[in-house]
Amino acid sequence: MDIATGQHYVDNLHVNDQQQLLCNIRQVKNLVIGSNKQKTVIMLCGAVPRLLQLLGNETMPAEILVECAVVLGTLARGGEANRRALVEDGALPVALRGLAHSDLKLVEACLRFLRLIFTSPVAPINILYEDATIIPHLIQLLSRSLSTQENVASILAHCCKTHEHQLILLQHGSVQALSPLLSSNVPKVQLPALCCFAAMCYENQQVSSRVASASYNGEPLYHHFNSLLARNKPVKMQLTAAKCLSYIRKVGALRPDTDIIPMRALPTLVRMCKKDMTTEERVEGAETLAYLIEEDLDLQWTASFTDHLITTLATYLKVNEDQCTKSVNTSMNSKDVSNLKQAAFKVFASLGANDEDIRKKIIETENLMEEIELGLADNNTKVQLAAVRCLHSLSRSVQQLRTSFKDHEVWKPLMELLSSPGNADVLVVASSTLCNLLLEFSPSKERIVEAGAVNLLCRLTEDLNPALRLNGVWGLMNMAFQSKQEIKNRILTKLGNAQLFKLLSDSNVDIIMKTLGLLRNLLSTKPDIDSIMEVHGQDIIAVVIIILEEDHPPCVKEQTLCILANIADGITAKNFIMSNEDILKKITNYMLHGNVKLQIAATFCILNLVWKDEEGAKERQIKLKELGVQKLLLQMRSSCDQTLLERVSAAINQFPSQY
């Protein structure tokens, strides 16, 4: 059909005779069914505005309105470009108004059209929520027919995208209205209802709690989800029912001892990972499983022993476009390969989040570390992120840091990732993993330092992203722990006093704490303490005073007092405290503080200052006695805290009895 012929058909939609008009609309319908080319031509000739004009005319017979809605639905089946054009031509408001018509066939036709639009990426979802009457009306339509049930549930499932959307659906009775659909004997009705429950419950404690406590026909609603896990149900239905149960459990709406999760939902998700499932099902099953177990050690243990899961996931990492085919015998494309890899990495990351034995089982997977290294260099950001999360999970293992991580230089691709701009989430997890590799028992630590980690981490401390700043300081703190003085000096020189003090003024308390931890690790042995204080002493004391004076949480004050205790442990560094009346006064004030941890830290500082075996101890004891320190210590003997009493007793014993 050429444009001229198409124009003829469109012109025929403008006749006044209603019977002839009905005939002409049906001609257009028959013309475009099954042919995307004919659909495009008809739309180019201006059919849509006329059809919308007719559909919006309430004086027209219902039969004509129904045919108009059917033709619009047929045009919408012609692809994303058609659906986008229909939205731009204003089809949605007209079709939504059609839902209020008394004729059920028209309502059903409008719903079928709306479903095609709202289940596509071009859908302006918010239009459903801008008019407060639309969602309640859609929910009311659920009881009209099987067709309305299928289409309304599909629309709601696809248009529930935000926390606010979830609550709106909840407030208008969606839980009660959707519940009967789960017991329908029509799978096309059950599945969209399940999808809607999944969309509503995802990361929403309020909705999940309501669903978990709801019942239908005298049975808890989640028991209906459980029944849909049966193997004789369609795979998509089993998977979606497992999602619903997983989402409810994840937010704590189901009791941890509810055996439906470990005995039914979890095994179903593991089964979805098997090779006889489609790639989409394998990916969706693995990702849902990773989400379910990521914070639950019991479920991690259960999953690790269920149906050879780890071995199954290993096959995800071995696929490539040339070797693998789907169950429907079509070649697997690069997107499928990437999706399988990132799904496997996600599950491995969740499985190994807490337990050493599970991590060992994972890391013994053939060529896993090599696959992770390849994943870190993958062009697909999702694969990169999943691979680095997997590595981060495994890097929590002391044993693996000493063995597998020693044999594989995974720190190299990590540093490459961090040395160039990239995805923020990838950089945050990569830098967090690098922090673990810099722990003092890690064999990789020295090589990472020599490869330029000081410069890299110092640069991260200047990043605008608080998480990267935190990890930058955290890495330096780990690096400084029990390090040689040369490395400590390198850190201080590269970081610089200005940046150090800027970090101590950060609005993020965690960053302040890690910076104080860095200072504490730098000031950790007598020679290092004296050497560092000789160069940076005045600045360090100045910042200590500021932190103790400002309104900081007790944990920050405690860490600052511990730094003073370290300084007091130096040989010459003690003088920076003893010569500063302000610091001494602050220490004595914290000895009587209401927070016992601050008392302990302040007393430890005094203990280091008065230690009788060190040079100059007598003079320091006399000065501190004059400041009333000995009397304060005697008063503190009434404390009920055992740790504080031990510190107080040790400090008192340093003073000669004649004092």
Coordinates of N, CA, C and O in Angstrom, one line a residue, residues 475-627:
G475 N 42.2 3.5 53.2 CA 43.3 2.8 52.6 C 44.7 3.3 53.2 O 45.6 2.5 53.5
L476 N 44.8 4.6 53.3 CA 46.0 5.1 53.9 C 46.2 4.7 55.4 O 47.3 4.4 55.8
M477 N 45.1 4.6 56.1 CA 45.1 4.1 57.5 C 45.6 2.7 57.6 O 46.5 2.4 58.4
N478 N 45.1 1.8 56.7 CA 45.5 0.4 56.7 C 47.0 0.3 56.3 O 47.7 -0.5 56.8
M479 N 47.4 1.2 55.3 CA 48.7 1.2 54.8 C 49.7 1.6 55.9 O 50.8 1.0 56.1
A480 N 49.3 2.5 56.7 CA 50.2 3.1 57.8 C 50.4 2.2 59.0 O 51.3 2.3 59.7
F481 N 49.4 1.2 59.1 CA 49.5 0.3 60.3 C 50.7 -0.5 60.3 O 51.0 -1.3 59.4
Q482 N 51.6 -0.4 61.3 CA 52.8 -1.1 61.5 C 53.7 -1.1 60.2 O 54.4 -2.0 59.9
S483 N 53.7 0.1 59.6 CA 54.5 0.3 58.4 C 55.9 0.9 58.8 O 56.1 1.4 59.9
K484 N 56.8 0.8 57.8 CA 58.1 1.4 58.1 C 57.9 2.9 58.1 O 57.0 3.5 57.5
Q485 N 58.9 3.6 58.8 CA 58.8 5.0 58.9 C 58.9 5.7 57.5 O 58.3 6.7 57.3
E486 N 59.6 5.1 56.6 CA 59.7 5.7 55.2 C 58.4 5.8 54.6 O 58.0 6.8 53.9
I487 N 57.5 4.7 54.8 CA 56.2 4.8 54.2 C 55.3 5.8 54.9 O 54.5 6.6 54.2
K488 N 55.4 5.9 56.2 CA 54.6 6.9 56.9 C 55.0 8.3 56.5 O 54.1 9.2 56.3
N489 N 56.3 8.5 56.3 CA 56.7 9.9 55.9 C 56.2 10.2 54.5 O 55.8 11.3 54.1
R490 N 56.2 9.1 53.6 CA 55.7 9.3 52.3 C 54.2 9.7 52.3 O 53.7 10.5 51.5
I491 N 53.4 9.0 53.2 CA 52.0 9.4 53.3 C 51.8 10.8 53.7 O 51.0 11.6 53.1
L492 N 52.5 11.2 54.8 CA 52.4 12.6 55.3 C 52.8 13.6 54.3 O 52.2 14.7 54.1
T493 N 53.9 13.3 53.6 CA 54.4 14.3 52.6 C 53.4 14.5 51.5 O 53.1 15.6 51.1
K494 N 52.9 13.3 50.9 CA 52.0 13.4 49.8 C 50.7 14.0 50.2 O 50.1 14.8 49.4
L495 N 50.2 13.6 51.3 CA 48.9 14.0 51.8 C 48.9 15.5 52.1 O 48.1 16.3 51.7
G496 N 49.9 15.9 52.8 CA 50.1 17.3 53.2 C 49.2 17.7 54.4 O 48.1 17.2 54.6
N497 N 49.7 18.6 55.2 CA 49.0 19.1 56.4 C 47.7 19.7 56.0 O 46.7 19.5 56.7
A498 N 47.7 20.5 55.0 CA 46.4 21.2 54.6 C 45.3 20.2 54.3 O 44.2 20.3 54.8
Q499 N 45.6 19.1 53.5 CA 44.6 18.1 53.2 C 44.2 17.3 54.4 O 43.0 17.0 54.6
L500 N 45.2 17.0 55.3 CA 44.9 16.3 56.5 C 43.9 17.0 57.4 O 43.0 16.4 57.9
F501 N 44.1 18.3 57.5 CA 43.3 19.1 58.4 C 41.9 19.3 57.7 O 40.9 19.4 58.4
K502 N 41.9 19.3 56.4 CA 40.6 19.5 55.7 C 39.8 18.2 55.9 O 38.5 18.3 56.1
L503 N 40.4 17.1 55.9 CA 39.7 15.8 56.2 C 39.2 15.8 57.6 O 38.1 15.2 57.8
L504 N 39.9 16.3 58.5 CA 39.4 16.4 59.9 C 38.3 17.4 60.1 O 37.7 17.4 61.2
S505 N 38.1 18.2 59.1 CA 36.9 19.1 59.2 C 35.8 18.7 58.3 O 34.8 19.4 58.1
D506 N 35.9 17.5 57.7 CA 34.8 17.0 56.8 C 33.5 16.9 57.6 O 33.4 16.6 58.8
S507 N 32.4 17.0 56.8 CA 31.1 16.9 57.4 C 30.7 15.5 57.7 O 29.8 15.2 58.4
N508 N 31.4 14.6 57.1 CA 31.2 13.1 57.3 C 32.0 12.6 58.5 O 33.2 12.6 58.5
V509 N 31.3 12.1 59.5 CA 31.9 11.7 60.7 C 32.9 10.5 60.5 O 33.9 10.4 61.0
D510 N 32.4 9.6 59.5 CA 33.3 8.4 59.2 C 34.6 8.8 58.7 O 35.6 8.2 59.0
I511 N 34.6 9.9 57.9 CA 35.9 10.4 57.3 C 36.8 10.9 58.4 O 38.0 10.7 58.4
I512 N 36.2 11.7 59.3 CA 37.0 12.2 60.4 C 37.6 11.1 61.2 O 38.7 11.1 61.6
M513 N 36.7 10.0 61.5 CA 37.2 8.9 62.3 C 38.4 8.2 61.6 O 39.4 7.8 62.3
K514 N 38.3 7.9 60.3 CA 39.3 7.2 59.6 C 40.6 8.1 59.5 O 41.7 7.6 59.6
T515 N 40.4 9.4 59.4 CA 41.6 10.3 59.4 C 42.3 10.3 60.8 O 43.5 10.3 60.8
L516 N 41.5 10.3 61.8 CA 42.1 10.1 63.2 C 42.8 8.8 63.3 O 43.9 8.7 63.9
G517 N 42.2 7.7 62.8 CA 42.8 6.4 62.8 C 44.1 6.4 62.0 O 45.1 5.8 62.4
L518 N 44.1 7.1 60.9 CA 45.4 7.3 60.1 C 46.5 7.9 61.0 O 47.6 7.5 61.1
L519 N 46.1 9.0 61.7 CA 47.1 9.7 62.5 C 47.6 8.8 63.6 O 48.7 8.8 64.0
R520 N 46.6 8.1 64.2 CA 47.0 7.1 65.3 C 48.0 6.1 64.8 O 48.9 5.7 65.5
N521 N 47.7 5.6 63.6 CA 48.6 4.5 63.0 C 50.0 5.1 62.7 O 51.0 4.4 62.7
L522 N 50.0 6.4 62.3 CA 51.3 7.1 61.9 C 52.1 7.3 63.2 O 53.3 7.1 63.2
L523 N 51.4 7.5 64.3 CA 52.1 7.8 65.6 C 52.0 6.5 66.4 O 51.4 6.5 67.5
S524 N 52.7 5.5 66.0 CA 52.5 4.2 66.6 C 53.7 3.6 67.3 O 53.6 2.6 68.1
T525 N 54.9 4.0 67.0 CA 56.1 3.6 67.8 C 56.9 4.8 68.2 O 56.8 5.8 67.6
K526 N 57.7 4.6 69.3 CA 58.4 5.8 69.9 C 59.2 6.5 68.8 O 59.1 7.7 68.7
P527 N 60.0 5.8 68.0 CA 60.9 6.5 67.1 C 60.0 7.3 66.0 O 60.3 8.4 65.7
D528 N 58.9 6.6 65.6 CA 58.1 7.3 64.6 C 57.3 8.4 65.2 O 57.2 9.5 64.5
I529 N 56.9 8.3 66.4 CA 56.1 9.3 67.1 C 57.0 10.6 67.2 O 56.6 11.7 66.9
D530 N 58.2 10.4 67.7 CA 59.1 11.5 67.9 C 59.5 12.1 66.5 O 59.6 13.4 66.4
S531 N 59.8 11.3 65.5 CA 60.2 11.8 64.2 C 59.1 12.7 63.6 O 59.3 13.7 63.1
I532 N 57.9 12.1 63.7 CA 56.7 12.8 63.0 C 56.4 14.1 63.8 O 56.1 15.1 63.2
M533 N 56.4 14.0 65.1 CA 56.0 15.2 65.9 C 57.1 16.3 65.8 O 56.8 17.5 65.9
E534 N 58.3 15.9 65.6 CA 59.4 16.9 65.4 C 59.1 17.8 64.2 O 59.4 19.0 64.2
V535 N 58.5 17.2 63.1 CA 58.2 17.9 61.9 C 56.8 18.5 61.9 O 56.6 19.7 61.5
H536 N 55.8 17.8 62.4 CA 54.4 18.2 62.3 C 53.8 18.4 63.7 O 52.5 18.6 63.7
G537 N 54.5 18.4 64.7 CA 54.0 18.5 66.1 C 53.0 19.6 66.3 O 51.9 19.4 66.8
Q538 N 53.4 20.8 66.0 CA 52.6 22.0 66.3 C 51.3 21.9 65.6 O 50.2 22.2 66.2
D539 N 51.3 21.5 64.3 CA 50.0 21.4 63.6 C 49.1 20.3 64.1 O 47.9 20.5 64.2
I540 N 49.7 19.2 64.5 CA 48.9 18.1 65.1 C 48.3 18.5 66.4 O 47.1 18.2 66.6
I541 N 49.0 19.1 67.3 CA 48.5 19.6 68.5 C 47.4 20.6 68.3 O 46.3 20.6 69.0
A542 N 47.6 21.5 67.3 CA 46.5 22.5 67.0 C 45.2 21.9 66.6 O 44.1 22.3 67.1
V543 N 45.3 20.8 65.8 CA 44.1 20.2 65.3 C 43.4 19.4 66.4 O 42.2 19.3 66.5
V544 N 44.2 18.8 67.3 CA 43.7 18.0 68.4 C 42.9 19.0 69.3 O 41.8 18.6 69.8
I545 N 43.4 20.1 69.6 CA 42.7 21.1 70.4 C 41.4 21.5 69.8 O 40.3 21.5 70.5
I546 N 41.4 21.7 68.5 CA 40.1 22.1 67.8 C 39.1 21.0 67.9 O 37.9 21.3 68.2
I547 N 39.5 19.8 67.7 CA 38.5 18.7 67.7 C 38.0 18.5 69.2 O 36.8 18.3 69.3
L548 N 38.8 18.6 70.2 CA 38.4 18.4 71.5 C 37.4 19.6 72.0 O 36.6 19.4 72.9
E549 N 37.6 20.7 71.4 CA 36.8 21.9 71.7 C 35.4 21.9 71.0 O 34.4 22.4 71.5
E550 N 35.4 21.4 69.8 CA 34.2 21.4 68.9 C 33.2 20.4 69.3 O 33.5 19.4 70.1
D551 N 32.0 20.5 68.8 CA 30.9 19.6 69.1 C 31.0 18.4 68.2 O 30.4 18.3 67.2
H552 N 31.7 17.4 68.6 CA 31.9 16.1 67.9 C 31.3 15.0 68.7 O 31.2 15.1 70.0
P553 N 30.9 13.9 68.1 CA 30.4 12.7 68.8 C 31.5 12.2 69.7 O 32.7 12.4 69.5
P554 N 31.1 11.5 70.8 CA 32.1 10.9 71.7 C 33.1 10.0 71.0 O 34.3 10.0 71.5
C555 N 32.7 9.3 70.0 CA 33.7 8.4 69.3 C 34.8 9.2 68.7 O 36.0 8.7 68.7
V556 N 34.6 10.4 68.2 CA 35.6 11.2 67.6 C 36.5 11.8 68.7 O 37.8 11.8 68.6
K557 N 35.9 12.2 69.8 CA 36.7 12.7 71.0 C 37.6 11.5 71.5 O 38.8 11.8 71.9
E558 N 37.1 10.3 71.6 CA 37.8 9.2 72.1 C 39.1 8.9 71.3 O 40.2 8.8 71.8
Q559 N 38.8 8.9 69.9 CA 39.9 8.7 69.0 C 41.0 9.8 69.1 O 42.2 9.5 69.1
T560 N 40.6 11.0 69.3 CA 41.5 12.1 69.5 C 42.3 12.0 70.7 O 43.5 12.2 70.7
L561 N 41.7 11.6 71.8 CA 42.4 11.4 73.1 C 43.4 10.2 73.0 O 44.5 10.2 73.5
C562 N 43.0 9.2 72.2 CA 44.0 8.1 71.9 C 45.2 8.6 71.2 O 46.3 8.1 71.4
I563 N 45.0 9.5 70.3 CA 46.2 10.1 69.6 C 47.1 10.8 70.6 O 48.3 10.7 70.5
L564 N 46.5 11.5 71.5 CA 47.3 12.2 72.5 C 48.0 11.1 73.4 O 49.2 11.3 73.8
A565 N 47.3 10.0 73.6 CA 48.0 8.9 74.4 C 49.2 8.4 73.6 O 50.2 8.1 74.2
N566 N 49.1 8.3 72.3 CA 50.2 7.8 71.5 C 51.3 8.9 71.5 O 52.5 8.5 71.6
I567 N 51.0 10.1 71.4 CA 52.0 11.2 71.5 C 52.7 11.1 72.9 O 53.9 11.3 73.0
A568 N 51.9 10.9 73.9 CA 52.5 10.8 75.3 C 53.4 9.6 75.4 O 54.2 9.6 76.4
D569 N 53.3 8.7 74.5 CA 54.2 7.5 74.6 C 55.5 7.7 73.9 O 56.4 6.9 74.1
G570 N 55.7 8.8 73.2 CA 56.9 9.2 72.6 C 58.0 9.6 73.7 O 57.6 9.7 74.9
I571 N 59.2 9.8 73.3 CA 60.2 10.2 74.2 C 60.3 11.7 74.3 O 60.1 12.3 75.3
T572 N 60.6 12.3 73.1 CA 60.6 13.8 73.1 C 59.2 14.3 72.8 O 58.9 15.5 73.1
A573 N 58.4 13.5 72.2 CA 57.0 14.0 71.8 C 56.2 14.4 73.0 O 55.3 15.3 72.9
K574 N 56.5 13.8 74.2 CA 55.7 14.2 75.4 C 55.7 15.7 75.7 O 54.8 16.2 76.2
N575 N 56.8 16.3 75.3 CA 56.9 17.7 75.6 C 55.9 18.6 74.9 O 55.5 19.6 75.4
F576 N 55.3 18.1 73.8 CA 54.3 18.9 73.1 C 53.0 18.9 74.0 O 52.2 19.9 73.9
I577 N 52.8 17.9 74.8 CA 51.7 17.9 75.8 C 52.0 18.6 77.0 O 51.3 19.5 77.5
M578 N 53.2 18.3 77.6 CA 53.6 18.9 78.9 C 53.8 20.4 78.9 O 53.5 21.1 79.9
S579 N 54.1 20.9 77.7 CA 54.4 22.3 77.6 C 53.1 23.1 77.2 O 53.1 24.3 77.0
N580 N 52.0 22.4 77.1 CA 50.8 23.0 76.6 C 49.7 22.9 77.7 O 49.1 21.9 77.9
E581 N 49.5 24.0 78.4 CA 48.6 24.0 79.6 C 47.2 23.7 79.1 O 46.4 23.1 79.8
D582 N 46.8 24.2 77.9 CA 45.5 24.0 77.4 C 45.2 22.5 77.2 O 44.1 22.0 77.6
I583 N 46.1 21.8 76.6 CA 46.0 20.4 76.3 C 45.8 19.6 77.7 O 45.0 18.8 77.8
L584 N 46.7 20.0 78.6 CA 46.7 19.3 79.9 C 45.3 19.5 80.6 O 44.8 18.6 81.2
K585 N 44.8 20.7 80.5 CA 43.5 21.0 81.2 C 42.4 20.2 80.5 O 41.5 19.7 81.2
K586 N 42.5 20.1 79.2 CA 41.4 19.3 78.5 C 41.5 17.8 78.9 O 40.5 17.2 79.1
I587 N 42.7 17.3 79.0 CA 42.9 15.9 79.4 C 42.3 15.7 80.8 O 41.5 14.7 81.0
T588 N 42.6 16.6 81.7 CA 42.0 16.4 83.1 C 40.5 16.5 83.1 O 39.8 15.8 83.9
N589 N 40.0 17.4 82.3 CA 38.5 17.5 82.2 C 37.8 16.3 81.7 O 36.8 15.8 82.2
Y590 N 38.5 15.6 80.7 CA 37.9 14.4 80.2 C 38.1 13.2 81.2 O 37.3 12.2 81.0
M591 N 39.0 13.3 82.1 CA 39.1 12.3 83.1 C 37.8 12.2 84.0 O 37.5 11.1 84.5
L592 N 37.1 13.2 84.1 CA 35.8 13.2 84.9 C 34.6 13.3 84.0 O 33.5 13.6 84.5
H593 N 34.7 13.0 82.7 CA 33.6 13.1 81.8 C 32.6 12.0 82.1 O 32.9 11.0 82.7
G594 N 31.4 12.2 81.7 CA 30.3 11.3 81.9 C 30.4 10.0 81.1 O 29.8 9.0 81.4
N595 N 31.2 10.1 80.0 CA 31.4 8.9 79.1 C 32.6 8.2 79.5 O 33.7 8.7 79.5
V596 N 32.4 6.9 80.0 CA 33.5 6.2 80.5 C 34.6 5.9 79.5 O 35.8 5.8 79.9
K597 N 34.3 5.8 78.2 CA 35.3 5.6 77.2 C 36.3 6.8 77.1 O 37.5 6.6 76.9
L598 N 35.7 8.0 77.2 CA 36.5 9.2 77.2 C 37.4 9.2 78.5 O 38.6 9.6 78.4
Q599 N 36.9 8.8 79.6 CA 37.7 8.7 80.8 C 38.8 7.8 80.7 O 40.0 8.1 81.0
I600 N 38.6 6.6 80.1 CA 39.6 5.6 79.9 C 40.7 6.2 79.0 O 41.9 6.0 79.3
A601 N 40.4 6.8 77.9 CA 41.3 7.4 76.9 C 42.2 8.5 77.6 O 43.4 8.5 77.4
A602 N 41.5 9.4 78.3 CA 42.2 10.4 79.0 C 43.2 9.9 80.1 O 44.3 10.4 80.2
T603 N 42.7 8.9 80.8 CA 43.6 8.3 81.8 C 44.8 7.6 81.2 O 45.9 7.6 81.8
F604 N 44.6 6.9 80.1 CA 45.7 6.3 79.4 C 46.7 7.3 79.0 O 48.0 7.0 79.1
C605 N 46.3 8.5 78.6 CA 47.2 9.5 78.2 C 48.1 9.9 79.5 O 49.3 10.1 79.4
I606 N 47.4 10.1 80.6 CA 48.1 10.4 81.8 C 49.1 9.3 82.2 O 50.2 9.6 82.6
L607 N 48.7 8.1 82.1 CA 49.5 6.9 82.4 C 50.8 7.0 81.6 O 51.9 6.8 82.2
N608 N 50.7 7.3 80.3 CA 51.9 7.4 79.5 C 52.8 8.5 79.9 O 54.0 8.5 79.8
L609 N 52.2 9.6 80.4 CA 53.0 10.8 80.8 C 53.7 10.6 82.1 O 54.9 11.1 82.3
V610 N 53.2 9.8 83.0 CA 53.8 9.7 84.3 C 54.5 8.3 84.5 O 55.0 8.0 85.6
W611 N 54.7 7.6 83.4 CA 55.3 6.3 83.5 C 56.7 6.4 84.2 O 57.6 7.1 83.6
K612 N 56.9 5.8 85.3 CA 58.1 6.1 86.2 C 59.4 5.7 85.6 O 60.5 6.2 86.0
D613 N 59.4 4.7 84.7 CA 60.7 4.2 84.2 C 61.3 5.0 83.1 O 62.3 4.7 82.6
E614 N 60.6 6.1 82.7 CA 61.1 6.9 81.5 C 61.7 8.1 82.0 O 61.4 8.7 83.1
E615 N 62.7 8.6 81.2 CA 63.4 9.8 81.6 C 62.5 11.0 81.7 O 61.6 11.2 80.9
G616 N 62.7 11.8 82.8 CA 61.9 13.0 83.0 C 60.6 12.7 83.7 O 59.8 13.6 83.9
A617 N 60.4 11.5 84.1 CA 59.1 11.1 84.7 C 58.8 11.9 86.0 O 57.7 12.3 86.2
K618 N 59.9 12.0 86.8 CA 59.7 12.7 88.1 C 59.2 14.1 87.9 O 58.2 14.6 88.6
E619 N 59.8 14.9 87.0 CA 59.4 16.3 86.7 C 57.9 16.3 86.2 O 57.1 17.2 86.6
R620 N 57.6 15.4 85.3 CA 56.2 15.4 84.8 C 55.2 15.0 85.9 O 54.1 15.6 86.0
Q621 N 55.6 14.1 86.8 CA 54.7 13.7 87.9 C 54.4 14.9 88.8 O 53.3 15.2 89.2
I622 N 55.5 15.7 89.1 CA 55.4 16.8 90.0 C 54.4 17.8 89.4 O 53.5 18.4 90.0
K623 N 54.6 18.1 88.1 CA 53.8 19.1 87.4 C 52.3 18.7 87.4 O 51.4 19.5 87.6
L624 N 52.1 17.4 87.1 CA 50.7 16.9 87.0 C 50.1 16.8 88.4 O 48.9 17.1 88.5
K625 N 50.9 16.6 89.4 CA 50.3 16.6 90.8 C 49.9 18.0 91.1 O 48.8 18.2 91.7
E626 N 50.7 19.0 90.7 CA 50.3 20.4 91.0 C 49.0 20.8 90.3 O 48.3 21.6 90.7
L627 N 48.8 20.1 89.1 CA 47.5 20.4 88.4 C 46.3 19.6 88.9 O 45.2 19.7 88.4

